[in-house]
Short mmCIF file of C-alpha atoms and ligand atoms in Angstrom, two decimals:
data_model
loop_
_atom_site.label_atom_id
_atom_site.label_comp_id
_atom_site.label_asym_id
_atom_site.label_seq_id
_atom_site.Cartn_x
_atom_site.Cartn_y
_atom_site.Cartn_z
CA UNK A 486 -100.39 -56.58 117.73
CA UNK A 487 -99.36 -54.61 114.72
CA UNK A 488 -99.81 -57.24 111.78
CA UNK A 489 -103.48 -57.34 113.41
CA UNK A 490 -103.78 -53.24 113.21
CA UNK A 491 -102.75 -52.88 109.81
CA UNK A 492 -104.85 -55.96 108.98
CA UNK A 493 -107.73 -53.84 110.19
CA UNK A 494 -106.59 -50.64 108.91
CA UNK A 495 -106.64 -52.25 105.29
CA UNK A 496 -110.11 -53.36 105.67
CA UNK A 497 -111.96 -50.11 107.54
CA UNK A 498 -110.33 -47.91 105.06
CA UNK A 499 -110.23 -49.96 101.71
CA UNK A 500 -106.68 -48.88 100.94
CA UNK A 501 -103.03 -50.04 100.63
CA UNK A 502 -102.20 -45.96 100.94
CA UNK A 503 -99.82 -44.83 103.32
CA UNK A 504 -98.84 -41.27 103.99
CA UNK A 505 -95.76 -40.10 104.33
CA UNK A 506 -95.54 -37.35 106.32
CA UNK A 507 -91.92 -35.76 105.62
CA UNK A 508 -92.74 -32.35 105.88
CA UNK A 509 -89.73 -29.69 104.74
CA UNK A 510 -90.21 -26.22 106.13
CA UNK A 511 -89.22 -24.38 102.93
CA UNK A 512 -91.98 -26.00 101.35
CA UNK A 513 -94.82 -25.63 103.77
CA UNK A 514 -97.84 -23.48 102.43
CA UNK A 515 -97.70 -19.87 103.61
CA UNK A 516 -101.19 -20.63 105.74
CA UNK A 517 -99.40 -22.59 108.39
CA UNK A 518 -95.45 -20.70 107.88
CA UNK A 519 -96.73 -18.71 110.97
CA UNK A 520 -98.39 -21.03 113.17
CA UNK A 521 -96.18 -21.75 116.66
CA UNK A 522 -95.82 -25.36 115.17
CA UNK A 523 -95.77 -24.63 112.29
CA UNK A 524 -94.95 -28.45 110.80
CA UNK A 525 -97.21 -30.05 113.29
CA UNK A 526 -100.41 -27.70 111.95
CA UNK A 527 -99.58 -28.82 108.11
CA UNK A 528 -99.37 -32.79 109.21
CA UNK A 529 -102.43 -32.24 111.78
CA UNK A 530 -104.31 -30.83 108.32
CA UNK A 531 -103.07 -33.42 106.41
CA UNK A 532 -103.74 -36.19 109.18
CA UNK A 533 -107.51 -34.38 109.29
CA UNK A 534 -108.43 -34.38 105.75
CA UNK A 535 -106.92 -37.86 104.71
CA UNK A 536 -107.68 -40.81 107.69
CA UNK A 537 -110.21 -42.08 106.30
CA UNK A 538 -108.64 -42.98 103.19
CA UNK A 539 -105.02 -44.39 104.49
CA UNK A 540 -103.84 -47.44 106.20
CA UNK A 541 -101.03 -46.02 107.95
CA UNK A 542 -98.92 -42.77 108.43
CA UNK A 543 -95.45 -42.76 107.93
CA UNK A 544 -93.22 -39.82 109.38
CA UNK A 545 -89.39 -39.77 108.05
CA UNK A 546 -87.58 -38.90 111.22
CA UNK A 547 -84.60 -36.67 109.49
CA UNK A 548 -86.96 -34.07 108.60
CA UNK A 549 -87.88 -33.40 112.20
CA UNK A 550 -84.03 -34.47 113.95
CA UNK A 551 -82.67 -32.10 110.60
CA UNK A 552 -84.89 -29.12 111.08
CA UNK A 553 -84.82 -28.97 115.26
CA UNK A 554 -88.50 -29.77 115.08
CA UNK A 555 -88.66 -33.20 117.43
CA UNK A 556 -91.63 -31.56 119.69
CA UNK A 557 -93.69 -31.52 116.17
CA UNK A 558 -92.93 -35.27 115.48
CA UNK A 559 -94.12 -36.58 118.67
CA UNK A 560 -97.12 -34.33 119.04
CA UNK A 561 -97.96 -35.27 115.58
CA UNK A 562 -97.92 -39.10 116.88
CA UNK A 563 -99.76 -38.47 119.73
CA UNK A 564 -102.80 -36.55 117.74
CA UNK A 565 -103.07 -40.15 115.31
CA UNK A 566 -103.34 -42.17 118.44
CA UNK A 567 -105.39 -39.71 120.45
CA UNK A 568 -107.57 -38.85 117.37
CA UNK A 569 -107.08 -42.00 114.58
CA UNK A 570 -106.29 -45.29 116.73
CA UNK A 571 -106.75 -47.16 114.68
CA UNK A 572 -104.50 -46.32 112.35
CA UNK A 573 -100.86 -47.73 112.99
CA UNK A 574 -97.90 -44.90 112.60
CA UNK A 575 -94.45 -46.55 111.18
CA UNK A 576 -91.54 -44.70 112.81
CA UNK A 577 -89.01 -44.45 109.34
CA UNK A 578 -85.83 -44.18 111.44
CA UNK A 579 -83.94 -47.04 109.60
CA UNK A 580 -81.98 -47.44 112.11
CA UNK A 581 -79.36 -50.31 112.63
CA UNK A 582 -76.82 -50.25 115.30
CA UNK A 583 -74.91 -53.12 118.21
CA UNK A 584 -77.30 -54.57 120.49
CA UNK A 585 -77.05 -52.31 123.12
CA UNK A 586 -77.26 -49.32 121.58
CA UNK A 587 -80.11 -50.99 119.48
CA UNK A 588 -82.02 -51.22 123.20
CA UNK A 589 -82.15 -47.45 123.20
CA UNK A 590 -82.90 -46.63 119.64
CA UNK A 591 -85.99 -49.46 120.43
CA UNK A 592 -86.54 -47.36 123.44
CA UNK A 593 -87.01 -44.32 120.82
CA UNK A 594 -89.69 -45.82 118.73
CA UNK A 595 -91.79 -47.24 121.24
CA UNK A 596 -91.21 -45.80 123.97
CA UNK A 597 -90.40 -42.07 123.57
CA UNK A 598 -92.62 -41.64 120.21
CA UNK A 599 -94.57 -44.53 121.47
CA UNK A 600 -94.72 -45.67 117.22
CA UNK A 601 -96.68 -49.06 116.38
CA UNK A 602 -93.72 -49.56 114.01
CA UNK A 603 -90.33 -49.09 112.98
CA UNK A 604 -87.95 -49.26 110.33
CA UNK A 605 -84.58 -50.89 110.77
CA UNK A 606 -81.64 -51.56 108.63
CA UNK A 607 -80.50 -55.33 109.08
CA UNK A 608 -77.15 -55.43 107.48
CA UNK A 609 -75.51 -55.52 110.88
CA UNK A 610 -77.14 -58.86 111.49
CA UNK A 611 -79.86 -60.27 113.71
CA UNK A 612 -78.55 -59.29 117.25
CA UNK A 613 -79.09 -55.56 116.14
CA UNK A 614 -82.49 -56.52 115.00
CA UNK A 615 -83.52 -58.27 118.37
CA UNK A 616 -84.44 -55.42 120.53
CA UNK A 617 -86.52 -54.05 118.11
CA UNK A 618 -88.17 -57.51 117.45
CA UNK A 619 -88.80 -58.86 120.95
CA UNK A 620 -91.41 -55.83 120.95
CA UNK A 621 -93.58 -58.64 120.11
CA UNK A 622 -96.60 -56.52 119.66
CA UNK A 623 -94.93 -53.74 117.68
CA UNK A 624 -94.24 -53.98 114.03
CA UNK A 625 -90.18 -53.69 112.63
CA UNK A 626 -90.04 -53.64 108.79
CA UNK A 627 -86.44 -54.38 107.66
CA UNK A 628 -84.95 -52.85 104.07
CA UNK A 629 -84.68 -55.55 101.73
CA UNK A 630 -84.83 -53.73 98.24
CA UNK A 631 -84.27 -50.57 98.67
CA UNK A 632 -85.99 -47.94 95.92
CA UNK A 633 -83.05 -45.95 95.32
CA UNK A 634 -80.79 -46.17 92.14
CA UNK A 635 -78.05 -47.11 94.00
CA UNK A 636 -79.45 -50.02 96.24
CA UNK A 637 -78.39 -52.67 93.84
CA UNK A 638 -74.69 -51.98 94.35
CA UNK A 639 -74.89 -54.06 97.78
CA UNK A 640 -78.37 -55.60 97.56
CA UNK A 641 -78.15 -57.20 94.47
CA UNK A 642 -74.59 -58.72 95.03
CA UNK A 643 -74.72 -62.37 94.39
CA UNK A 644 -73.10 -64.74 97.15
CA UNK A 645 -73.06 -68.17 96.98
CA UNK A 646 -75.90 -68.13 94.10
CA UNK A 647 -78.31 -65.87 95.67
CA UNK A 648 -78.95 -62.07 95.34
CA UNK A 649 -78.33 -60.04 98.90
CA UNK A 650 -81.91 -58.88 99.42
CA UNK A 651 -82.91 -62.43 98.67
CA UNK A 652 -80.96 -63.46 101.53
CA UNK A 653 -82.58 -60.69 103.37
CA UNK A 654 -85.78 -62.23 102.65
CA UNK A 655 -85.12 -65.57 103.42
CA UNK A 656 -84.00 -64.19 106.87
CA UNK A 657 -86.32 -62.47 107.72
CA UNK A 658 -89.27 -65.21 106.62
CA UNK A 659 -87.01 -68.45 109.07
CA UNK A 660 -85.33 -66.11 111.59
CA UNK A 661 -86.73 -63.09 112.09
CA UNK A 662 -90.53 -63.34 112.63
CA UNK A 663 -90.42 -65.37 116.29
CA UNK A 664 -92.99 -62.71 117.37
CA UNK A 665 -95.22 -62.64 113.37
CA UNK A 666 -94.12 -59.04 113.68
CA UNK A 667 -91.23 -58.66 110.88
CA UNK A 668 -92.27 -56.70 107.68
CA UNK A 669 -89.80 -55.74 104.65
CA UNK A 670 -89.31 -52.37 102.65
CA UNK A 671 -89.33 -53.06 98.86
CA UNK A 672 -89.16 -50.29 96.67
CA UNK A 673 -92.02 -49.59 94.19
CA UNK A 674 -89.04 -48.82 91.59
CA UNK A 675 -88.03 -52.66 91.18
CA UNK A 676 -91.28 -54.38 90.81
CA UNK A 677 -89.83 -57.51 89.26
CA UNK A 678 -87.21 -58.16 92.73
CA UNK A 679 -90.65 -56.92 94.42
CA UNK A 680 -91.89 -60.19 92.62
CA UNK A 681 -89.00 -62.39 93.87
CA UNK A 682 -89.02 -61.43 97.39
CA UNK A 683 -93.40 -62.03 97.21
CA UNK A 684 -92.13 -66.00 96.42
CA UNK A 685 -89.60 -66.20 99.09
CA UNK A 686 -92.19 -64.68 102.08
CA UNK A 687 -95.96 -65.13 100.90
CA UNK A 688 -97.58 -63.71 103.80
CA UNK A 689 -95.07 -60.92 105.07
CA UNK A 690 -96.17 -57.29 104.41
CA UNK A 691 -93.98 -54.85 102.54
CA UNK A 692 -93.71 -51.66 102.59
CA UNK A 693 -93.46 -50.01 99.48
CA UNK A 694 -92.20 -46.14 98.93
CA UNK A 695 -91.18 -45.08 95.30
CA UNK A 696 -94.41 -44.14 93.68
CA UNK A 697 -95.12 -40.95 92.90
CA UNK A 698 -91.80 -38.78 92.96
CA UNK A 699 -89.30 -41.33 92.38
CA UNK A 700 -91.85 -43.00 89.64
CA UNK A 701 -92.73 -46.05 91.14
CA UNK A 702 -95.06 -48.51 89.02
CA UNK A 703 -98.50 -49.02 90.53
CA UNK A 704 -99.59 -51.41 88.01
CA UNK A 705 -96.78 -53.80 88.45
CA UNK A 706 -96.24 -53.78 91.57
CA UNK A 707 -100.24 -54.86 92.28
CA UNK A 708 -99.41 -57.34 89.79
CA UNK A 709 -96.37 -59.40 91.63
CA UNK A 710 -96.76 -58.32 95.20
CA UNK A 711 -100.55 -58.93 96.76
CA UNK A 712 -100.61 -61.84 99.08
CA UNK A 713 -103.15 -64.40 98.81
CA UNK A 714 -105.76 -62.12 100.44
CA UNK A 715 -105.57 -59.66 98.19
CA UNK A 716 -103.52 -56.95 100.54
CA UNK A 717 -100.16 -57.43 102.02
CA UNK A 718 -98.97 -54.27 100.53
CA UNK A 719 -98.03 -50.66 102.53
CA UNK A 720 -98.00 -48.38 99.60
CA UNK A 721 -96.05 -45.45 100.88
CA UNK A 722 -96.25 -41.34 98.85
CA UNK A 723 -94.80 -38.67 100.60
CA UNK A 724 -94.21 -35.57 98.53
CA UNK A 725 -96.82 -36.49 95.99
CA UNK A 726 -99.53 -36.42 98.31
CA UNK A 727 -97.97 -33.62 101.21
CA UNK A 728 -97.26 -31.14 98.58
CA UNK A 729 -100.11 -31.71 96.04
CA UNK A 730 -101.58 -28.47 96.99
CA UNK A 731 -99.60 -25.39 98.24
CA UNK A 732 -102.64 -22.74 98.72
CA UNK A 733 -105.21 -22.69 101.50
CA UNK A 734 -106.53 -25.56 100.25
CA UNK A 735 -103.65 -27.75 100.53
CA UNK A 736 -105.30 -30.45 102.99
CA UNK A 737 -108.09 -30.87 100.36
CA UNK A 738 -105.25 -31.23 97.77
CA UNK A 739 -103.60 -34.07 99.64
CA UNK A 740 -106.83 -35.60 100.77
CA UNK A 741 -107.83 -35.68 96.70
CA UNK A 742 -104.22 -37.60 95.70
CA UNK A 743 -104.78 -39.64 98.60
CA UNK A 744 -108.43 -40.91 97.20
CA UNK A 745 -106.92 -40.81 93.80
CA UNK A 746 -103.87 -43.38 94.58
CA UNK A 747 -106.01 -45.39 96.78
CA UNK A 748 -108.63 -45.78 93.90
CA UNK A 749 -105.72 -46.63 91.17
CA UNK A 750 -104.30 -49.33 93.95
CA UNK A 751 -107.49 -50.70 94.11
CA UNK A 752 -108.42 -51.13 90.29
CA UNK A 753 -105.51 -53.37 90.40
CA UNK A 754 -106.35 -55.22 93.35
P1 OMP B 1340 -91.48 -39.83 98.37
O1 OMP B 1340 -90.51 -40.22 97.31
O2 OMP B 1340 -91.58 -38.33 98.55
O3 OMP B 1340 -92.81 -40.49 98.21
O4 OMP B 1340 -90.86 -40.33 99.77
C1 OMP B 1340 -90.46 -41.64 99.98
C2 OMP B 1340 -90.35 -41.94 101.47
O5 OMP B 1340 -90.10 -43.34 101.64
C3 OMP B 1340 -89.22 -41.22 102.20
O6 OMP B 1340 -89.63 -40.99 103.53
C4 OMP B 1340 -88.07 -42.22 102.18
O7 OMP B 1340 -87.20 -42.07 103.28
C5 OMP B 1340 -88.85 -43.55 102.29
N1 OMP B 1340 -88.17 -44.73 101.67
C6 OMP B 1340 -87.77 -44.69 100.36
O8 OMP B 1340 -88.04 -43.73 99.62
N2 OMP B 1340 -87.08 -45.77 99.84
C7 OMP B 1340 -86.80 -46.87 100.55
O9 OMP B 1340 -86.23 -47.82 100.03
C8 OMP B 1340 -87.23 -46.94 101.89
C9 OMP B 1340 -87.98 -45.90 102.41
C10 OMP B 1340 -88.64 -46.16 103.70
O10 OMP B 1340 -88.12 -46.98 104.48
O11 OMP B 1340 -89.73 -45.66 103.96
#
């Protein structure tokens, strides 16, 4: 099951790392700008040069749906799991719709891309989350607190005493995990909620975007949100790792901020 993937992942690779692989076409290096795929040759490099150093890989579906390039996402899937198995791929779809149409946005991750994981958004309430979740051994990783400026003006709303995302929290700790397969985004940019949320669900994992480009705080958020087994944590970089070189070399580029953030997670660990 996925907890038990990642769980290994963590351990064969030392490292919270996870790279996100949201590759935009205007920014690709000139070395792969002519390949036939060209955004499946620059995450195959990437993928190449860095799985040994990363617990999972993380591909943002908009920048394949928004740039026609769907073919590239699922071949890119299919070369981890034919190449990496062991390491888990989270499908970032967020998605979040009524049940039925949930069934078939389910069907997406795990079926057509054939992901180990998800992301969902939970505000419509449990009976969207349900399809996603009876994939008991498949992982679905709910937004709690989300990184961006704006999350607080929903999330942070108090009602009857208790901050949103709290709520989120508690749900997903009593209701959600029937199949131990529930994980929750919390953004790297609000370690002390990060904190909170570590209290309310001890053992969940999180995954964690914000470092790097939108400034994220390593430090504090090693300090608050380890479980008691020292890991627990899915620290997600996109564009600070994808885009850390832009020459020939850019595989080696990524691979070196790859070993770089997994070495500054683990001095905190
Ligand atoms: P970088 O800022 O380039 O590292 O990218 C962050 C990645 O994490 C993007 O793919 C975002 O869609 C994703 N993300 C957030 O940035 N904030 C969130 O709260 C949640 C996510 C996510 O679910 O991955």
């Amino acid at each position: 099951m996925f907890i038990e993937k990642l769980k290994k992942a963590w351990e064969k690779n030392n490292s919270l790392v996870c790279v996100g692989l949201d590759p935009d076409l205007s920014k690709l290096p000139e070395c792969v700008k002519d390949k036939e795929f060209p955004i499946f040759e620059f995450n195959k490099q990437i993928i190449d040069a860095t799985h040994d150093l990363v617990c999972s890989y993380k591909p943002q579906v908009a920048y394949y749906a928004g740039q026609d390039a769907e073919k590239e996402l699922k071949m890119t899937i299919d070369y981890i799991h034919a190449n990496y198995p062991e390491i888990p791929v989270i499908f970032d779809s967020k998605r979040g719709d009524i049940g039925s149409t949930a069934d078939m946005y389910a069907k997406e991750a795990f079926d057509r891309y054939n992901a180990d994981s998800v992301t969902v958004n939970p505000y419509m309430g449990t009976d969207t989350l349900k399809p996603f979740l009876d994939y008991a051994e498949r992982g679905v990783i709910a937004l709690c607190r989300t990184s961006n400026p704006s999350g607080d003006e929903i999330q942070n709303l108090i009602v009857e005493d208790k901050a949103i995302y709290k709520h989120v929290a508690k749900m997903a700790n009593e209701k959600w995990n029937y199949n131990n397969n529930i994980l929750l985004v919390v953004g790297a940019t609000y370690p002390a909620e990060l904190g909170e949320i570590r209290e309310i669900c001890p053992d969940i994992p999180f995954l964690v975007p914000g470092i790097g480009a939108q400034g994220g705080d390593i430090e504090a958020v090693l300090k608050v949100g380890l479980t008691a087994d020292k890991a627990g944590l899915v620290i997600n970089s996109s564009r600070g790792i994808i885009y850390a070189g832009n020459g020939e070399d850019f595989a080696q580029k990524s691979r070196e901020a790859t070993e770089t953030l997994r070495n500054t997670i683990n001095q905190y660990r």
